[in-house]
Amino acid sequence: MKGIAVAGTLLIDKINTIESYPNVGELTQIRGVKRSVGGLVPNVGIDLKKIDENLTIKAVGLIGNDDDGEFIKRVLSENGIITESIKTCEVNTSFTDVMSISGGQRTFFTFVGASANFGADDVDIDGLDVEMLHLGYFLLLDKIDGGDGLKLLKKAKEKGIKTSIDLVSENSDRYSLVLPCLAYTDNLIVNELEASKLTGIESKNENLRLIAEKLKNYGVKERVIIHTPEIGVCLSKNGFTAVPSYELPKEFIQGTTGAGDAFCAGALHGIYKNKTDKEILEFASAAAVVALSESDATSGLRAEEEITKLCKKFKRKEICL
C-alpha cells in the first residue's frame, strides 16, 4: 500500500526550565534545556508510525539549512518516517522557546521561520506516490492560508490522492480563509472550537450535528469529524455517528499536549484502513487516551492492538445527542 503523506508545520520545541519568571530587566538562570520535535508533521507522523509500524509515512514540509532542521529529519528518520520530501530554505527552521517553571506555568516565544514559507510549490505531487495527503495546521502557515492550501489540495485531488486537513485553534476571523479548501477536502478533522468558528454556530454538544451538516455542505467529500473532550462525531454518506470519550482517573492524565494530534492520527489510520465511521471514532478516541498518559506529544502512543487493549479497562461516558 502507498501510505500517507503528512504535510505542514515542522518545528523544534526548546524547553528551558527556570526557577521563576524575571521582571523586566532582571536575570534568571536556566536550569535545564531540552529539545524536541513538534508541529503537525512530527506529531501526527510519529503517532501514525507507532500505531502501525508497517504503514508508509512520508513527511512533507520546509526546514532551514541548520542544525534544528537536521535534528528534525534525524528524529523522523529514527521513527521510520520517510523524509525525502522535506525541503530546505534560507530561513531558519521554525522553533518555539518554552520558558517552563518547574511544576508551574509555561511561557511561549515562537519563531514562525521556514514553515511560514511552506507552499504548494514545495510539494512534488507527481513524485509523492501516496494514497492520502493530510495537510495541517491551517491558520499557522502563511502561504498555505494565503491560497497555496487550495492549490495543493486541488493538485492532490487531480492526481487521485485522498485529502484531509486540520487546523489550529485561534480566536480570530481568519477561519474564512479555510472555507474555499473544503470543496477539495475528503476528510475534515477539527475540534469543536474550530468547527464553531468555521460555521458561526455555538460549540455546544447539542449543536454538533448541525455544525457537521453545515461543514459537509461547504463541500467536504467524505467525512466531517469533530472531536471534543466529551465526544467525537462523524457525518458521512452513512449518516451521523457519535462516540463518547472515556471516563479516566485523574492520576492517569499526565499531559494534554498531544491528545488532538493523536485523535487525528487515529482517525487517519481508520480512514486509511477503510473502517466504519463508528470504528474510526472509537479508535481515534482511544489513541487520544494513550497520548494523555505522557506529558509530551508522542511518547504515549503505541501499536493499535496495545491501544485497544489498554482502553478496554475504561468505560465510556454516557452522553446522548
CSV table of C-alpha atoms in Angstrom, one decimal:
chain,number,residue,atom,x,y,z
A,1,MET,CA,0.0,0.0,0.0
A,2,LYS,CA,1.2,3.5,-0.9
A,3,GLY,CA,0.8,5.1,2.6
A,4,ILE,CA,0.1,8.6,3.9
A,5,ALA,CA,1.9,11.9,3.3
A,6,VAL,CA,1.7,14.3,6.3
A,7,ALA,CA,2.4,17.9,5.3
A,8,GLY,CA,2.6,21.2,7.1
A,9,THR,CA,4.4,22.5,10.2
A,10,LEU,CA,7.8,21.3,11.2
A,11,LEU,CA,9.4,22.9,14.2
A,12,ILE,CA,11.6,22.5,17.3
A,13,ASP,CA,10.4,22.9,20.9
A,14,LYS,CA,13.2,24.2,23.0
A,15,ILE,CA,12.1,23.7,26.6
A,16,ASN,CA,14.1,25.8,29.1
A,17,THR,CA,13.5,25.0,32.8
A,18,ILE,CA,13.7,28.1,35.1
A,19,GLU,CA,13.1,28.7,38.8
A,20,SER,CA,11.0,31.8,38.3
A,21,TYR,CA,10.0,34.3,35.6
A,22,PRO,CA,12.0,37.5,35.9
A,23,ASN,CA,10.6,41.0,35.9
A,24,VAL,CA,11.7,43.4,33.1
A,25,GLY,CA,15.5,44.0,33.3
A,26,GLU,CA,16.1,41.1,35.8
A,27,LEU,CA,18.0,37.9,35.3
A,28,THR,CA,17.0,34.3,36.0
A,29,GLN,CA,19.0,31.1,35.4
A,30,ILE,CA,18.1,28.4,33.0
A,31,ARG,CA,18.5,25.1,35.0
A,32,GLY,CA,17.8,22.7,32.1
A,33,VAL,CA,17.4,22.6,28.4
A,34,LYS,CA,15.6,20.0,26.3
A,35,ARG,CA,15.0,20.0,22.6
A,36,SER,CA,12.2,18.0,20.9
A,37,VAL,CA,10.4,18.0,17.6
A,38,GLY,CA,6.9,19.5,17.2
A,39,GLY,CA,4.3,20.6,14.8
A,40,LEU,CA,1.8,18.7,12.7
A,41,VAL,CA,4.2,16.6,10.7
A,42,PRO,CA,6.2,15.2,13.6
A,43,ASN,CA,3.3,14.8,15.9
A,44,VAL,CA,0.8,13.1,13.6
A,45,GLY,CA,3.5,11.3,11.6
A,46,ILE,CA,5.2,9.7,14.6
A,47,ASP,CA,1.8,8.8,16.1
A,48,LEU,CA,0.8,7.0,12.8
A,49,LYS,CA,4.0,5.1,12.7
A,50,LYS,CA,3.7,4.0,16.3
A,51,ILE,CA,0.1,2.9,15.6
A,52,ASP,CA,1.1,0.8,12.6
A,53,GLU,CA,4.9,0.3,12.0
A,54,ASN,CA,4.1,-1.3,8.6
A,55,LEU,CA,2.4,1.8,7.3
A,56,THR,CA,4.4,4.0,5.0
A,57,ILE,CA,4.5,7.6,6.3
A,58,LYS,CA,6.1,10.4,4.3
A,59,ALA,CA,6.9,13.8,5.8
A,60,VAL,CA,6.4,16.9,3.7
A,61,GLY,CA,7.4,20.4,4.8
A,62,LEU,CA,10.1,23.1,4.9
A,63,ILE,CA,13.0,23.5,7.2
A,64,GLY,CA,16.1,25.7,7.4
A,65,ASN,CA,19.6,24.7,6.4
A,66,ASP,CA,20.6,24.5,10.0
A,67,ASP,CA,21.1,22.1,13.0
A,68,ASP,CA,17.5,22.3,14.1
A,69,GLY,CA,16.4,21.2,10.6
A,70,GLU,CA,18.8,18.3,10.6
A,71,PHE,CA,17.6,17.4,14.1
A,72,ILE,CA,14.0,17.2,12.9
A,73,LYS,CA,15.0,15.0,9.9
A,74,ARG,CA,17.0,12.7,12.1
A,75,VAL,CA,14.3,12.2,14.7
A,76,LEU,CA,11.7,11.5,12.0
A,77,SER,CA,14.0,9.0,10.3
A,78,GLU,CA,14.7,7.3,13.6
A,79,ASN,CA,10.9,6.8,13.9
A,80,GLY,CA,10.7,5.2,10.5
A,81,ILE,CA,9.3,8.2,8.6
A,82,ILE,CA,10.5,8.9,5.0
A,83,THR,CA,12.0,12.5,4.9
A,84,GLU,CA,12.9,12.8,1.2
A,85,SER,CA,10.0,15.3,0.6
A,86,ILE,CA,11.2,17.7,3.3
A,87,LYS,CA,12.9,20.7,1.6
A,88,THR,CA,15.3,23.3,2.9
A,89,CYS,CA,15.3,27.0,2.5
A,90,GLU,CA,17.4,30.0,3.6
A,91,VAL,CA,15.1,30.9,6.5
A,92,ASN,CA,15.9,29.3,9.8
A,93,THR,CA,13.9,26.3,11.0
A,94,SER,CA,10.7,27.2,12.9
A,95,PHE,CA,11.0,26.9,16.7
A,96,THR,CA,9.3,27.7,20.0
A,97,ASP,CA,11.3,28.7,23.0
A,98,VAL,CA,9.4,27.5,26.1
A,99,MET,CA,10.2,29.0,29.5
A,100,SER,CA,9.0,26.4,32.0
A,101,ILE,CA,8.8,26.9,35.7
A,102,SER,CA,9.2,23.5,37.4
A,103,GLY,CA,5.7,22.4,38.5
A,104,GLY,CA,4.2,25.7,37.3
A,105,GLN,CA,3.4,27.9,34.3
A,106,ARG,CA,4.9,27.9,30.8
A,107,THR,CA,5.5,30.9,28.6
A,108,PHE,CA,6.0,30.5,24.8
A,109,PHE,CA,8.0,32.5,22.3
A,110,THR,CA,7.7,31.3,18.8
A,111,PHE,CA,9.6,32.0,15.6
A,112,VAL,CA,7.5,31.2,12.6
A,113,GLY,CA,10.5,30.5,10.4
A,114,ALA,CA,10.7,28.2,7.5
A,115,SER,CA,7.2,26.7,7.9
A,116,ALA,CA,5.6,30.1,7.2
A,117,ASN,CA,7.2,29.9,3.7
A,118,PHE,CA,5.9,26.4,3.0
A,119,GLY,CA,3.6,26.4,-0.1
A,120,ALA,CA,2.3,24.3,-2.9
A,121,ASP,CA,5.5,24.7,-5.0
A,122,ASP,CA,7.4,22.9,-2.2
A,123,VAL,CA,5.4,19.7,-2.8
A,124,ASP,CA,6.2,17.3,-5.7
A,125,ILE,CA,2.7,15.8,-6.1
A,126,ASP,CA,3.8,13.7,-9.1
A,127,GLY,CA,6.7,12.1,-7.2
A,128,LEU,CA,4.9,11.8,-3.8
A,129,ASP,CA,3.2,8.4,-4.7
A,130,VAL,CA,0.8,8.1,-1.8
A,131,GLU,CA,-2.8,7.2,-1.3
A,132,MET,CA,-3.6,10.0,1.2
A,133,LEU,CA,-2.3,13.5,1.9
A,134,HIS,CA,-3.0,15.2,5.3
A,135,LEU,CA,-2.3,18.9,5.4
A,136,GLY,CA,-2.2,21.0,8.6
A,137,TYR,CA,-2.1,23.2,10.5
A,138,PHE,CA,-4.2,25.7,8.6
A,139,LEU,CA,-4.0,29.2,10.2
A,140,LEU,CA,-0.4,28.6,11.2
A,141,LEU,CA,1.1,28.5,7.7
A,142,ASP,CA,1.2,31.9,5.9
A,143,LYS,CA,1.4,30.7,2.3
A,144,ILE,CA,-1.0,27.8,2.8
A,145,ASP,CA,-3.5,30.2,4.4
A,146,GLY,CA,-2.9,32.6,1.5
A,147,GLY,CA,-4.2,30.3,-1.2
A,148,ASP,CA,-1.5,27.7,-1.6
A,149,GLY,CA,-3.5,25.3,0.6
A,150,LEU,CA,-6.3,25.4,-2.0
A,151,LYS,CA,-3.8,25.0,-4.8
A,152,LEU,CA,-2.1,22.0,-3.2
A,153,LEU,CA,-5.4,20.2,-2.4
A,154,LYS,CA,-6.6,20.7,-6.0
A,155,LYS,CA,-3.4,19.2,-7.3
A,156,ALA,CA,-3.7,16.2,-5.0
A,157,LYS,CA,-7.3,15.6,-6.0
A,158,GLU,CA,-6.3,15.8,-9.7
A,159,LYS,CA,-3.8,13.0,-9.1
A,160,GLY,CA,-6.4,10.8,-7.3
A,161,ILE,CA,-4.9,11.4,-3.8
A,162,LYS,CA,-7.4,11.4,-1.0
A,163,THR,CA,-7.1,14.6,1.1
A,164,SER,CA,-7.7,15.6,4.7
A,165,ILE,CA,-6.9,18.8,6.7
A,166,ASP,CA,-6.9,20.1,10.2
A,167,LEU,CA,-6.5,23.5,11.8
A,168,VAL,CA,-5.1,25.2,14.9
A,169,SER,CA,-7.5,26.9,17.3
A,170,GLU,CA,-7.2,30.7,17.3
A,171,ASN,CA,-9.5,33.5,18.4
A,172,SER,CA,-9.8,35.4,15.1
A,173,ASP,CA,-11.9,36.0,12.0
A,174,ARG,CA,-9.4,34.2,9.7
A,175,TYR,CA,-11.3,31.0,9.5
A,176,SER,CA,-13.0,32.2,6.3
A,177,LEU,CA,-9.6,31.5,4.6
A,178,VAL,CA,-10.2,27.8,5.1
A,179,LEU,CA,-13.7,27.6,3.6
A,180,PRO,CA,-12.7,27.5,-0.1
A,181,CYS,CA,-10.5,24.5,0.6
A,182,LEU,CA,-13.3,22.3,1.9
A,183,ALA,CA,-14.6,21.6,-1.6
A,184,TYR,CA,-11.2,19.8,-2.2
A,185,THR,CA,-11.2,18.1,1.2
A,186,ASP,CA,-12.2,14.4,1.5
A,187,ASN,CA,-12.0,14.3,5.3
A,188,LEU,CA,-12.1,17.3,7.7
A,189,ILE,CA,-10.8,16.7,11.2
A,190,VAL,CA,-11.3,19.5,13.7
A,191,ASN,CA,-12.2,20.2,17.3
A,192,GLU,CA,-15.4,21.8,18.4
A,193,LEU,CA,-14.0,25.3,18.7
A,194,GLU,CA,-12.6,25.2,15.2
A,195,ALA,CA,-15.8,23.8,13.9
A,196,SER,CA,-17.8,26.5,15.6
A,197,LYS,CA,-15.5,29.2,14.1
A,198,LEU,CA,-15.8,27.8,10.6
A,199,THR,CA,-19.7,27.7,10.8
A,200,GLY,CA,-20.6,30.5,13.2
A,201,ILE,CA,-22.7,28.1,15.2
A,202,GLU,CA,-22.1,27.9,19.0
A,203,SER,CA,-20.0,24.9,20.1
A,204,LYS,CA,-22.5,23.1,22.2
A,205,ASN,CA,-22.8,19.3,22.1
A,206,GLU,CA,-26.4,19.6,21.0
A,207,ASN,CA,-25.2,21.7,18.0
A,208,LEU,CA,-22.6,19.2,16.8
A,209,ARG,CA,-24.9,17.5,14.2
A,210,LEU,CA,-26.0,20.9,12.8
A,211,ILE,CA,-22.3,22.1,12.7
A,212,ALA,CA,-21.2,18.9,10.9
A,213,GLU,CA,-24.1,19.3,8.4
A,214,LYS,CA,-23.1,22.8,7.6
A,215,LEU,CA,-19.4,21.9,7.1
A,216,LYS,CA,-20.4,19.0,4.9
A,217,ASN,CA,-22.5,21.4,2.8
A,218,TYR,CA,-19.4,23.5,2.3
A,219,GLY,CA,-18.2,20.7,0.1
A,220,VAL,CA,-16.4,18.1,2.2
A,221,LYS,CA,-16.5,14.9,0.2
A,222,GLU,CA,-16.4,12.0,2.6
A,223,ARG,CA,-16.4,12.8,6.3
A,224,VAL,CA,-16.6,15.7,8.8
A,225,ILE,CA,-15.1,14.6,12.1
A,226,ILE,CA,-15.4,16.8,15.1
A,227,HIS,CA,-13.8,15.9,18.5
A,228,THR,CA,-14.4,17.4,21.9
A,229,PRO,CA,-13.2,16.4,25.3
A,230,GLU,CA,-16.6,14.7,25.9
A,231,ILE,CA,-17.5,13.1,22.5
A,232,GLY,CA,-16.4,12.6,18.9
A,233,VAL,CA,-18.9,12.8,16.0
A,234,CYS,CA,-18.7,11.9,12.3
A,235,LEU,CA,-21.0,12.9,9.4
A,236,SER,CA,-20.7,11.0,6.2
A,237,LYS,CA,-22.9,9.4,3.5
A,238,ASN,CA,-23.6,6.7,6.1
A,239,GLY,CA,-25.2,9.2,8.4
A,240,PHE,CA,-24.4,10.8,11.7
A,241,THR,CA,-22.3,8.8,14.3
A,242,ALA,CA,-21.4,9.8,17.8
A,243,VAL,CA,-19.0,8.1,20.2
A,244,PRO,CA,-18.5,9.4,23.8
A,245,SER,CA,-15.0,9.8,25.2
A,246,TYR,CA,-13.6,7.6,28.0
A,247,GLU,CA,-14.0,8.2,31.8
A,248,LEU,CA,-10.4,8.5,33.0
A,249,PRO,CA,-9.0,8.7,36.5
A,250,LYS,CA,-7.2,12.0,37.2
A,251,GLU,CA,-4.0,10.3,38.0
A,252,PHE,CA,-3.9,8.7,34.5
A,253,ILE,CA,-3.6,12.1,32.8
A,254,GLN,CA,0.0,13.3,32.6
A,255,GLY,CA,-0.5,16.0,29.9
A,256,THR,CA,-2.9,17.1,27.2
A,257,THR,CA,-0.3,18.4,24.6
A,258,GLY,CA,-0.6,15.6,22.1
A,259,ALA,CA,-4.3,14.5,22.5
A,260,GLY,CA,-5.7,16.3,19.5
A,261,ASP,CA,-2.9,15.2,17.2
A,262,ALA,CA,-3.3,11.6,18.5
A,263,PHE,CA,-7.0,11.7,17.8
A,264,CYS,CA,-6.2,12.9,14.3
A,265,ALA,CA,-3.7,10.2,13.7
A,266,GLY,CA,-6.1,7.5,15.0
A,267,ALA,CA,-8.8,8.9,12.6
A,268,LEU,CA,-6.5,8.9,9.7
A,269,HIS,CA,-5.4,5.3,10.4
A,270,GLY,CA,-9.0,4.2,10.5
A,271,ILE,CA,-9.9,6.1,7.3
A,272,TYR,CA,-6.8,4.5,5.5
A,273,LYS,CA,-7.9,1.0,6.7
A,274,ASN,CA,-11.5,1.6,5.4
A,275,LYS,CA,-13.0,1.2,8.9
A,276,THR,CA,-16.6,2.2,9.6
A,277,ASP,CA,-17.3,5.6,11.0
A,278,LYS,CA,-18.0,4.1,14.4
A,279,GLU,CA,-14.7,2.2,14.4
A,280,ILE,CA,-12.9,5.4,13.2
A,281,LEU,CA,-14.2,7.4,16.2
A,282,GLU,CA,-13.7,4.6,18.7
A,283,PHE,CA,-10.0,4.1,17.8
A,284,ALA,CA,-9.3,7.9,17.4
A,285,SER,CA,-10.6,8.5,21.0
A,286,ALA,CA,-8.6,5.5,22.2
A,287,ALA,CA,-5.4,7.0,20.6
A,288,ALA,CA,-6.1,10.3,22.3
A,289,VAL,CA,-6.4,8.5,25.7
A,290,VAL,CA,-2.9,6.9,25.4
A,291,ALA,CA,-1.5,10.3,24.4
A,292,LEU,CA,-2.8,11.6,27.8
A,293,SER,CA,-0.6,9.1,29.6
A,294,GLU,CA,2.6,11.1,28.9
A,295,SER,CA,3.4,14.8,29.2
A,296,ASP,CA,4.8,15.2,25.7
A,297,ALA,CA,3.1,14.9,22.3
A,298,THR,CA,4.1,11.4,21.1
A,299,SER,CA,5.6,9.2,23.8
A,300,GLY,CA,2.3,7.8,24.9
A,301,LEU,CA,1.4,6.3,21.5
A,302,ARG,CA,1.8,2.6,20.9
A,303,ALA,CA,0.7,-0.1,18.5
A,304,GLU,CA,-3.0,-0.4,17.6
A,305,GLU,CA,-3.5,-3.6,19.5
A,306,GLU,CA,-1.9,-2.2,22.6
A,307,ILE,CA,-4.0,0.9,22.5
A,308,THR,CA,-7.2,-1.1,22.1
A,309,LYS,CA,-6.2,-3.5,25.0
A,310,LEU,CA,-5.3,-0.6,27.3
A,311,CYS,CA,-8.6,1.2,26.8
A,312,LYS,CA,-10.7,-1.9,27.5
A,313,LYS,CA,-10.3,-1.2,31.2
A,314,PHE,CA,-12.0,2.2,30.9
A,315,LYS,CA,-15.7,2.9,30.4
A,316,ARG,CA,-17.1,5.5,28.0
A,317,LYS,CA,-19.1,8.5,29.2
A,318,GLU,CA,-22.9,8.4,28.9
A,319,ILE,CA,-23.7,11.2,26.5
A,320,CYS,CA,-26.7,11.4,24.2
A,321,LEU,CA,-27.1,13.9,21.3
